[in-house]
């Protein structure tokens, strides 16, 4: 008897859904069995501890001196007190096992939903001939010296590229260098450096209709990550010169300043403007945040996302395509770079109660999560501090953020790690359907 592979997949899907539902039920019943009505007290104590911790963190960020120290002690003491309370009632093991069961429920549930085809986003690749006259700009200090450590200049020149090494002691206009190369006949522009430099040259590539090469030689390489490039070995990015394909992705602009990742306004943008920030990031941040978060310093902003008002946020992040929000492990990543939409994340917190309310996630009153094609940021001053791909700028208001859909042709290696798949949200109703079906289920489909 030959087992039908599809039937085997259906069976795994079905039993994954059943395991998820069973683990969730046990996670709920276990505290009730061993704690009875006291299980409600356990839940209340746990939620209360989380709220107190969140409020204490707010006080740490908005206070100085003795008040900040006291808040820091409270932020540590609150969760320890909750753990101690559970242990004193001899129920700590119950809570830990229950949390473990919920972890199993989420893992198995996501596996079942993922097998239906959720999150399978096909990224269009366009075959193109190899460039004949590529031009690359490399920052030898970027990423702690990755250009020299991985021999990027030598490998690129062996592959026929013309390479310009930037002199950190004598700043150069990388956009002007890229335009000069294009005028001289370059048919590809590329950068080994930080995302801010990537954005400047990417904008020239769009302007001249040329493909763009990203070499992951920066410190964080967020753009390279979302393109699915190898961040551990930047020299692998150069394989695109001989065996590459093109992706068509979006490019963001804050006024006329391009960004491949994001433009930030408010507290963070003000902090990075400080001359002391680069020498002591933590101390500078803790020194400036109290005045910024309590509105004693900095502009009062008003933003509009496609005409929808976002009043007085303390921090606003406008990104080239939205960041993931439902997957904690995927925070800071973008599922797509070609949606044609800006991601908008605004935070407005005026007191400890609102800070605790952020635990509600997207439902929190002080949190705005949207997408838009245009975001207009105004303020009660003539100029506003903006962090554009980590670079500190001062721009006249209003600042208009927009997106150019599919404007950037990025050449990437045909063989590359790829973008990790997004984890599907838990859908208990769908899991019940998957668990109940006896025959074929929804493998390979998005719905029923």
GROMACS .gro file of C-alpha atoms in nm:
model
  448
    1UNK     CA    1   0.000   0.000   0.000
    2UNK     CA    2   0.145   0.336  -0.106
    3UNK     CA    3   0.078   0.629   0.127
    4UNK     CA    4  -0.049   0.940  -0.050
    5UNK     CA    5   0.199   1.221   0.032
    6UNK     CA    6  -0.084   1.474   0.029
    7UNK     CA    7  -0.282   1.265   0.277
    8UNK     CA    8   0.026   1.253   0.502
    9UNK     CA    9   0.050   1.632   0.490
   10UNK     CA   10  -0.320   1.661   0.568
   11UNK     CA   11  -0.277   1.431   0.865
   12UNK     CA   12   0.016   1.634   1.004
   13UNK     CA   13  -0.184   1.953   0.962
   14UNK     CA   14  -0.488   1.804   1.133
   15UNK     CA   15  -0.296   1.666   1.430
   16UNK     CA   16  -0.094   1.987   1.470
   17UNK     CA   17  -0.423   2.175   1.505
   18UNK     CA   18  -0.549   1.920   1.755
   19UNK     CA   19  -0.227   1.937   1.957
   20UNK     CA   20  -0.255   2.317   1.966
   21UNK     CA   21  -0.613   2.310   2.093
   22UNK     CA   22  -0.538   2.039   2.348
   23UNK     CA   23  -0.233   2.223   2.484
   24UNK     CA   24  -0.431   2.548   2.511
   25UNK     CA   25  -0.713   2.370   2.698
   26UNK     CA   26  -0.467   2.210   2.940
   27UNK     CA   27  -0.296   2.546   2.989
   28UNK     CA   28  -0.630   2.691   3.098
   29UNK     CA   29  -0.745   2.395   3.309
   30UNK     CA   30  -0.421   2.332   3.498
   31UNK     CA   31  -0.442   2.646   3.720
   32UNK     CA   32  -0.813   2.578   3.781
   33UNK     CA   33  -0.746   2.219   3.887
   34UNK     CA   34  -0.464   2.299   4.130
   35UNK     CA   35  -0.563   2.650   4.240
   36UNK     CA   36  -0.942   2.649   4.207
   37UNK     CA   37  -1.092   2.993   4.249
   38UNK     CA   38  -0.744   3.118   4.344
   39UNK     CA   39  -0.652   3.088   3.975
   40UNK     CA   40  -0.828   3.421   3.924
   41UNK     CA   41  -0.601   3.571   4.189
   42UNK     CA   42  -0.299   3.427   4.008
   43UNK     CA   43  -0.412   3.591   3.685
   44UNK     CA   44  -0.481   3.925   3.854
   45UNK     CA   45  -0.142   3.924   4.029
   46UNK     CA   46   0.037   3.842   3.703
   47UNK     CA   47  -0.139   4.114   3.505
   48UNK     CA   48  -0.091   4.362   3.787
   49UNK     CA   49   0.281   4.286   3.801
   50UNK     CA   50   0.314   4.348   3.427
   51UNK     CA   51   0.128   4.679   3.455
   52UNK     CA   52   0.344   4.796   3.748
   53UNK     CA   53   0.661   4.698   3.561
   54UNK     CA   54   0.553   4.891   3.250
   55UNK     CA   55   0.468   5.197   3.462
   56UNK     CA   56   0.803   5.175   3.641
   57UNK     CA   57   0.988   5.164   3.309
   58UNK     CA   58   0.802   5.482   3.210
   59UNK     CA   59   0.916   5.650   3.531
   60UNK     CA   60   1.274   5.538   3.464
   61UNK     CA   61   1.259   5.712   3.126
   62UNK     CA   62   1.090   6.030   3.249
   63UNK     CA   63   1.256   6.090   3.587
   64UNK     CA   64   1.604   6.174   3.705
   65UNK     CA   65   1.807   6.124   4.021
   66UNK     CA   66   1.654   5.944   4.319
   67UNK     CA   67   1.314   5.906   4.150
   68UNK     CA   68   1.475   5.724   3.855
   69UNK     CA   69   1.667   5.491   4.089
   70UNK     CA   70   1.349   5.413   4.284
   71UNK     CA   71   1.161   5.343   3.960
   72UNK     CA   72   1.439   5.110   3.841
   73UNK     CA   73   1.421   4.919   4.170
   74UNK     CA   74   1.043   4.891   4.130
   75UNK     CA   75   1.080   4.767   3.770
   76UNK     CA   76   1.296   4.480   3.896
   77UNK     CA   77   1.105   4.418   4.219
   78UNK     CA   78   0.758   4.391   4.061
   79UNK     CA   79   0.818   4.073   3.857
   80UNK     CA   80   1.026   3.921   4.139
   81UNK     CA   81   0.738   3.985   4.380
   82UNK     CA   82   0.495   3.812   4.145
   83UNK     CA   83   0.725   3.509   4.121
   84UNK     CA   84   0.766   3.506   4.498
   85UNK     CA   85   0.387   3.518   4.545
   86UNK     CA   86   0.339   3.217   4.318
   87UNK     CA   87   0.618   3.029   4.494
   88UNK     CA   88   0.477   3.105   4.841
   89UNK     CA   89   0.146   2.951   4.734
   90UNK     CA   90   0.335   2.648   4.594
   91UNK     CA   91   0.189   2.728   4.253
   92UNK     CA   92   0.495   2.852   4.068
   93UNK     CA   93   0.532   2.517   3.893
   94UNK     CA   94   0.167   2.535   3.786
   95UNK     CA   95   0.221   2.876   3.629
   96UNK     CA   96   0.540   2.764   3.455
   97UNK     CA   97   0.383   2.446   3.317
   98UNK     CA   98   0.076   2.643   3.205
   99UNK     CA   99   0.296   2.894   3.022
  100UNK     CA  100   0.486   2.606   2.863
  101UNK     CA  101   0.160   2.453   2.741
  102UNK     CA  102   0.059   2.785   2.589
  103UNK     CA  103   0.396   2.796   2.414
  104UNK     CA  104   0.329   2.451   2.267
  105UNK     CA  105  -0.021   2.563   2.165
  106UNK     CA  106   0.113   2.864   1.976
  107UNK     CA  107   0.394   2.666   1.811
  108UNK     CA  108   0.167   2.381   1.694
  109UNK     CA  109  -0.112   2.619   1.594
  110UNK     CA  110   0.116   2.831   1.378
  111UNK     CA  111   0.259   2.517   1.218
  112UNK     CA  112  -0.092   2.403   1.126
  113UNK     CA  113  -0.195   2.741   0.985
  114UNK     CA  114   0.137   2.784   0.800
  115UNK     CA  115   0.078   2.449   0.623
  116UNK     CA  116  -0.234   2.598   0.461
  117UNK     CA  117  -0.008   2.828   0.261
  118UNK     CA  118  -0.020   3.133   0.489
  119UNK     CA  119   0.258   3.384   0.429
  120UNK     CA  120   0.378   3.227   0.106
  121UNK     CA  121   0.465   3.555  -0.069
  122UNK     CA  122   0.623   3.512  -0.410
  123UNK     CA  123   0.885   3.778  -0.483
  124UNK     CA  124   0.915   3.847  -0.853
  125UNK     CA  125   1.268   3.806  -0.989
  126UNK     CA  126   1.366   3.954  -1.323
  127UNK     CA  127   1.650   3.792  -1.520
  128UNK     CA  128   1.891   4.052  -1.656
  129UNK     CA  129   2.232   4.036  -1.821
  130UNK     CA  130   2.539   4.086  -1.604
  131UNK     CA  131   2.661   4.447  -1.586
  132UNK     CA  132   2.956   4.536  -1.808
  133UNK     CA  133   3.074   4.844  -1.619
  134UNK     CA  134   2.969   4.829  -1.252
  135UNK     CA  135   3.070   5.110  -1.016
  136UNK     CA  136   3.093   5.051  -0.642
  137UNK     CA  137   3.146   5.287  -0.348
  138UNK     CA  138   3.296   5.131  -0.035
  139UNK     CA  139   3.335   5.272   0.315
  140UNK     CA  140   3.641   5.102   0.472
  141UNK     CA  141   3.526   5.187   0.828
  142UNK     CA  142   3.170   5.071   0.794
  143UNK     CA  143   3.072   4.768   1.002
  144UNK     CA  144   3.399   4.775   1.192
  145UNK     CA  145   3.612   4.737   0.880
  146UNK     CA  146   3.424   4.468   0.685
  147UNK     CA  147   3.549   4.600   0.351
  148UNK     CA  148   3.909   4.510   0.436
  149UNK     CA  149   3.828   4.202   0.645
  150UNK     CA  150   3.637   4.033   0.364
  151UNK     CA  151   3.856   4.162   0.080
  152UNK     CA  152   3.559   4.329  -0.090
  153UNK     CA  153   3.758   4.574  -0.302
  154UNK     CA  154   3.985   4.304  -0.443
  155UNK     CA  155   3.702   4.063  -0.521
  156UNK     CA  156   3.493   4.335  -0.686
  157UNK     CA  157   3.784   4.445  -0.905
  158UNK     CA  158   3.848   4.085  -1.010
  159UNK     CA  159   3.486   4.074  -1.123
  160UNK     CA  160   3.535   4.385  -1.337
  161UNK     CA  161   3.398   4.656  -1.110
  162UNK     CA  162   3.545   5.000  -1.061
  163UNK     CA  163   3.575   5.068  -0.689
  164UNK     CA  164   3.609   5.397  -0.502
  165UNK     CA  165   3.716   5.376  -0.137
  166UNK     CA  166   3.584   5.661   0.075
  167UNK     CA  167   3.829   5.854   0.290
  168UNK     CA  168   3.671   5.883   0.639
  169UNK     CA  169   3.895   6.179   0.722
  170UNK     CA  170   3.777   6.372   0.415
  171UNK     CA  171   3.399   6.332   0.369
  172UNK     CA  172   3.284   6.299   0.009
  173UNK     CA  173   2.950   6.349  -0.161
  174UNK     CA  174   2.858   5.991  -0.249
  175UNK     CA  175   2.561   6.102  -0.461
  176UNK     CA  176   2.792   6.321  -0.670
  177UNK     CA  177   3.036   6.031  -0.710
  178UNK     CA  178   2.753   5.806  -0.829
  179UNK     CA  179   2.629   6.066  -1.080
  180UNK     CA  180   2.979   6.114  -1.219
  181UNK     CA  181   3.015   5.737  -1.263
  182UNK     CA  182   2.679   5.718  -1.439
  183UNK     CA  183   2.782   6.000  -1.672
  184UNK     CA  184   3.104   5.807  -1.745
  185UNK     CA  185   2.910   5.498  -1.856
  186UNK     CA  186   2.855   5.289  -1.542
  187UNK     CA  187   2.563   5.048  -1.591
  188UNK     CA  188   2.529   4.953  -1.222
  189UNK     CA  189   2.577   5.146  -0.898
  190UNK     CA  190   2.650   4.979  -0.567
  191UNK     CA  191   2.747   5.050  -0.208
  192UNK     CA  192   2.934   4.866   0.065
  193UNK     CA  193   2.842   5.075   0.367
  194UNK     CA  194   2.567   5.184   0.601
  195UNK     CA  195   2.201   5.219   0.511
  196UNK     CA  196   2.224   5.599   0.499
  197UNK     CA  197   2.489   5.578   0.225
  198UNK     CA  198   2.289   5.304   0.052
  199UNK     CA  199   1.987   5.534   0.031
  200UNK     CA  200   2.177   5.824  -0.123
  201UNK     CA  201   2.324   5.613  -0.402
  202UNK     CA  202   1.998   5.421  -0.449
  203UNK     CA  203   1.824   5.751  -0.524
  204UNK     CA  204   2.082   5.825  -0.796
  205UNK     CA  205   2.026   5.477  -0.941
  206UNK     CA  206   1.652   5.553  -0.959
  207UNK     CA  207   1.722   5.894  -1.111
  208UNK     CA  208   1.943   5.744  -1.385
  209UNK     CA  209   1.742   5.424  -1.439
  210UNK     CA  210   2.028   5.197  -1.333
  211UNK     CA  211   2.029   4.879  -1.124
  212UNK     CA  212   2.158   4.903  -0.769
  213UNK     CA  213   2.378   4.659  -0.574
  214UNK     CA  214   2.361   4.627  -0.195
  215UNK     CA  215   2.672   4.491  -0.021
  216UNK     CA  216   2.604   4.407   0.345
  217UNK     CA  217   2.912   4.576   0.490
  218UNK     CA  218   2.730   4.805   0.733
  219UNK     CA  219   2.686   4.765   1.107
  220UNK     CA  220   2.323   4.651   1.112
  221UNK     CA  221   2.238   4.602   0.744
  222UNK     CA  222   1.860   4.629   0.789
  223UNK     CA  223   1.801   4.683   0.418
  224UNK     CA  224   2.018   4.384   0.328
  225UNK     CA  225   1.826   4.171   0.580
  226UNK     CA  226   1.491   4.256   0.423
  227UNK     CA  227   1.631   4.184   0.077
  228UNK     CA  228   1.727   3.835   0.196
  229UNK     CA  229   2.101   3.891   0.150
  230UNK     CA  230   2.382   3.720   0.339
  231UNK     CA  231   2.476   3.950   0.628
  232UNK     CA  232   2.743   3.719   0.766
  233UNK     CA  233   2.953   3.720   0.450
  234UNK     CA  234   2.918   4.049   0.254
  235UNK     CA  235   3.147   3.915  -0.019
  236UNK     CA  236   2.862   3.679  -0.119
  237UNK     CA  237   2.664   3.987  -0.230
  238UNK     CA  238   2.920   4.040  -0.506
  239UNK     CA  239   2.806   3.715  -0.669
  240UNK     CA  240   2.523   3.925  -0.811
  241UNK     CA  241   2.773   4.074  -1.057
  242UNK     CA  242   2.801   3.741  -1.239
  243UNK     CA  243   2.492   3.541  -1.142
  244UNK     CA  244   2.221   3.780  -1.035
  245UNK     CA  245   1.857   3.870  -1.076
  246UNK     CA  246   1.671   4.196  -1.022
  247UNK     CA  247   1.407   4.278  -0.763
  248UNK     CA  248   1.184   4.584  -0.804
  249UNK     CA  249   1.142   4.749  -0.463
  250UNK     CA  250   1.009   5.076  -0.325
  251UNK     CA  251   1.206   5.379  -0.212
  252UNK     CA  252   1.091   5.626   0.052
  253UNK     CA  253   1.150   6.001   0.064
  254UNK     CA  254   1.130   6.257   0.345
  255UNK     CA  255   1.094   6.576   0.144
  256UNK     CA  256   1.370   6.508  -0.109
  257UNK     CA  257   1.586   6.293   0.117
  258UNK     CA  258   1.567   5.923   0.022
  259UNK     CA  259   1.544   5.640   0.274
  260UNK     CA  260   1.560   5.264   0.226
  261UNK     CA  261   1.450   5.187   0.584
  262UNK     CA  262   1.277   5.468   0.772
  263UNK     CA  263   1.250   5.829   0.880
  264UNK     CA  264   1.201   5.890   1.253
  265UNK     CA  265   1.055   6.199   1.420
  266UNK     CA  266   1.029   6.305   1.782
  267UNK     CA  267   1.220   6.167   2.079
  268UNK     CA  268   1.462   5.934   1.899
  269UNK     CA  269   1.537   6.185   1.624
  270UNK     CA  270   1.615   6.450   1.886
  271UNK     CA  271   1.844   6.216   2.081
  272UNK     CA  272   2.057   6.121   1.779
  273UNK     CA  273   2.104   6.491   1.698
  274UNK     CA  274   2.300   6.538   2.023
  275UNK     CA  275   2.678   6.567   1.970
  276UNK     CA  276   2.728   6.346   2.277
  277UNK     CA  277   2.516   6.061   2.139
  278UNK     CA  278   2.789   5.889   1.938
  279UNK     CA  279   3.032   5.885   2.231
  280UNK     CA  280   2.787   5.766   2.499
  281UNK     CA  281   2.454   5.652   2.360
  282UNK     CA  282   2.297   5.518   2.680
  283UNK     CA  283   2.390   5.808   2.904
  284UNK     CA  284   2.287   6.067   2.645
  285UNK     CA  285   1.953   5.895   2.588
  286UNK     CA  286   1.874   5.876   2.961
  287UNK     CA  287   1.970   6.240   3.003
  288UNK     CA  288   1.753   6.373   2.720
  289UNK     CA  289   1.446   6.150   2.735
  290UNK     CA  290   1.282   6.297   3.049
  291UNK     CA  291   1.237   6.640   2.890
  292UNK     CA  292   1.145   6.497   2.550
  293UNK     CA  293   0.884   6.251   2.677
  294UNK     CA  294   0.723   6.500   2.915
  295UNK     CA  295   0.713   6.764   2.636
  296UNK     CA  296   0.935   7.011   2.821
  297UNK     CA  297   1.166   7.005   2.522
  298UNK     CA  298   1.127   6.945   2.153
  299UNK     CA  299   0.854   7.032   1.903
  300UNK     CA  300   0.488   6.942   1.936
  301UNK     CA  301   0.409   6.739   1.627
  302UNK     CA  302   0.093   6.668   1.432
  303UNK     CA  303   0.101   6.404   1.161
  304UNK     CA  304  -0.145   6.303   0.890
  305UNK     CA  305  -0.132   5.963   0.723
  306UNK     CA  306  -0.333   5.983   0.399
  307UNK     CA  307  -0.536   6.258   0.565
  308UNK     CA  308  -0.597   6.070   0.893
  309UNK     CA  309  -0.474   6.281   1.184
  310UNK     CA  310  -0.223   6.148   1.440
  311UNK     CA  311  -0.225   6.414   1.715
  312UNK     CA  312   0.081   6.503   1.924
  313UNK     CA  313   0.288   6.183   1.908
  314UNK     CA  314   0.612   6.185   2.108
  315UNK     CA  315   0.769   5.952   1.856
  316UNK     CA  316   0.676   5.876   1.497
  317UNK     CA  317   0.835   5.621   1.265
  318UNK     CA  318   0.763   5.629   0.892
  319UNK     CA  319   0.908   5.326   0.714
  320UNK     CA  320   0.963   5.220   0.356
  321UNK     CA  321   0.697   4.942   0.375
  322UNK     CA  322   0.551   4.840   0.712
  323UNK     CA  323   0.743   4.651   0.978
  324UNK     CA  324   0.610   4.329   1.125
  325UNK     CA  325   0.410   4.384   1.444
  326UNK     CA  326   0.242   4.050   1.523
  327UNK     CA  327   0.561   3.843   1.547
  328UNK     CA  328   0.795   3.940   1.838
  329UNK     CA  329   1.079   3.741   1.683
  330UNK     CA  330   1.036   3.931   1.357
  331UNK     CA  331   1.023   4.286   1.494
  332UNK     CA  332   1.245   4.517   1.292
  333UNK     CA  333   1.184   4.320   0.972
  334UNK     CA  334   0.964   4.391   0.675
  335UNK     CA  335   0.778   4.114   0.499
  336UNK     CA  336   0.766   4.310   0.172
  337UNK     CA  337   0.962   4.588   0.010
  338UNK     CA  338   0.725   4.632  -0.282
  339UNK     CA  339   0.382   4.692  -0.127
  340UNK     CA  340   0.379   5.055  -0.239
  341UNK     CA  341   0.285   5.161   0.116
  342UNK     CA  342   0.463   5.344   0.395
  343UNK     CA  343   0.446   5.194   0.741
  344UNK     CA  344   0.339   5.439   1.013
  345UNK     CA  345   0.402   5.382   1.384
  346UNK     CA  346   0.314   5.660   1.630
  347UNK     CA  347   0.346   5.658   2.009
  348UNK     CA  348   0.176   5.899   2.246
  349UNK     CA  349   0.222   5.833   2.620
  350UNK     CA  350   0.160   6.106   2.877
  351UNK     CA  351   0.157   5.911   3.203
  352UNK     CA  352   0.234   5.578   3.368
  353UNK     CA  353  -0.119   5.446   3.314
  354UNK     CA  354  -0.089   5.499   2.939
  355UNK     CA  355   0.254   5.333   2.945
  356UNK     CA  356   0.099   5.027   3.111
  357UNK     CA  357  -0.175   5.038   2.847
  358UNK     CA  358   0.085   4.971   2.576
  359UNK     CA  359   0.076   4.607   2.694
  360UNK     CA  360  -0.246   4.580   2.492
  361UNK     CA  361  -0.036   4.596   2.177
  362UNK     CA  362  -0.207   4.732   1.867
  363UNK     CA  363  -0.522   4.800   2.071
  364UNK     CA  364  -0.342   5.043   2.302
  365UNK     CA  365  -0.486   5.395   2.298
  366UNK     CA  366  -0.142   5.553   2.273
  367UNK     CA  367  -0.028   5.344   1.977
  368UNK     CA  368  -0.105   5.417   1.611
  369UNK     CA  369  -0.020   5.153   1.350
  370UNK     CA  370  -0.117   5.229   0.991
  371UNK     CA  371  -0.004   5.218   0.633
  372UNK     CA  372  -0.022   5.512   0.394
  373UNK     CA  373   0.108   5.639   0.063
  374UNK     CA  374   0.186   5.981   0.208
  375UNK     CA  375   0.256   6.111   0.558
  376UNK     CA  376   0.269   6.481   0.636
  377UNK     CA  377   0.449   6.582   0.957
  378UNK     CA  378   0.400   6.935   1.088
  379UNK     CA  379   0.522   7.101   1.409
  380UNK     CA  380   0.509   7.424   1.607
  381UNK     CA  381   0.851   7.531   1.477
  382UNK     CA  382   1.014   7.610   1.144
  383UNK     CA  383   1.249   7.308   1.138
  384UNK     CA  384   1.224   6.962   1.288
  385UNK     CA  385   1.484   6.699   1.376
  386UNK     CA  386   1.458   6.386   1.162
  387UNK     CA  387   1.656   6.064   1.165
  388UNK     CA  388   1.672   5.940   0.805
  389UNK     CA  389   1.816   5.588   0.795
  390UNK     CA  390   2.004   5.675   1.113
  391UNK     CA  391   2.146   6.000   0.978
  392UNK     CA  392   2.057   6.313   1.179
  393UNK     CA  393   1.897   6.585   0.967
  394UNK     CA  394   1.716   6.913   1.032
  395UNK     CA  395   1.431   6.961   0.782
  396UNK     CA  396   1.185   7.247   0.725
  397UNK     CA  397   0.824   7.172   0.816
  398UNK     CA  398   0.597   7.037   0.698
  399UNK     CA  399   0.794   6.723   0.611
  400UNK     CA  400   0.627   6.522   0.338
  401UNK     CA  401   0.706   6.151   0.342
  402UNK     CA  402   0.613   5.962   0.027
  403UNK     CA  403   0.692   5.634  -0.141
  404UNK     CA  404   0.802   5.561  -0.497
  405UNK     CA  405   0.654   5.216  -0.574
  406UNK     CA  406   0.886   4.976  -0.754
  407UNK     CA  407   1.125   5.256  -0.843
  408UNK     CA  408   1.447   5.083  -0.731
  409UNK     CA  409   1.595   4.797  -0.933
  410UNK     CA  410   1.806   4.597  -0.687
  411UNK     CA  411   2.041   4.336  -0.829
  412UNK     CA  412   2.085   4.043  -0.588
  413UNK     CA  413   2.260   3.704  -0.611
  414UNK     CA  414   2.042   3.430  -0.751
  415UNK     CA  415   2.144   3.212  -0.455
  416UNK     CA  416   2.089   3.394  -0.124
  417UNK     CA  417   1.952   3.313   0.224
  418UNK     CA  418   1.616   3.480   0.161
  419UNK     CA  419   1.370   3.652   0.394
  420UNK     CA  420   1.245   3.444   0.692
  421UNK     CA  421   0.876   3.366   0.656
  422UNK     CA  422   0.636   3.565   0.868
  423UNK     CA  423   0.477   3.373   1.155
  424UNK     CA  424   0.099   3.354   1.108
  425UNK     CA  425  -0.127   3.502   1.377
  426UNK     CA  426  -0.317   3.258   1.594
  427UNK     CA  427  -0.667   3.201   1.457
  428UNK     CA  428  -0.850   2.971   1.701
  429UNK     CA  429  -1.159   2.948   1.484
  430UNK     CA  430  -0.954   2.827   1.192
  431UNK     CA  431  -0.767   2.580   1.411
  432UNK     CA  432  -1.098   2.429   1.522
  433UNK     CA  433  -1.193   2.378   1.158
  434UNK     CA  434  -0.857   2.222   1.076
  435UNK     CA  435  -0.880   1.990   1.377
  436UNK     CA  436  -1.236   1.878   1.297
  437UNK     CA  437  -1.190   1.797   0.927
  438UNK     CA  438  -1.158   1.423   0.868
  439UNK     CA  439  -1.066   1.421   0.502
  440UNK     CA  440  -0.866   1.667   0.299
  441UNK     CA  441  -0.811   2.008   0.450
  442UNK     CA  442  -0.678   2.341   0.331
  443UNK     CA  443  -0.316   2.247   0.261
  444UNK     CA  444  -0.181   2.486   0.001
  445UNK     CA  445  -0.475   2.726   0.031
  446UNK     CA  446  -0.532   3.046   0.224
  447UNK     CA  447  -0.894   2.986   0.314
  448UNK     CA  448  -1.177   2.740   0.321
   0.00000   0.00000   0.00000
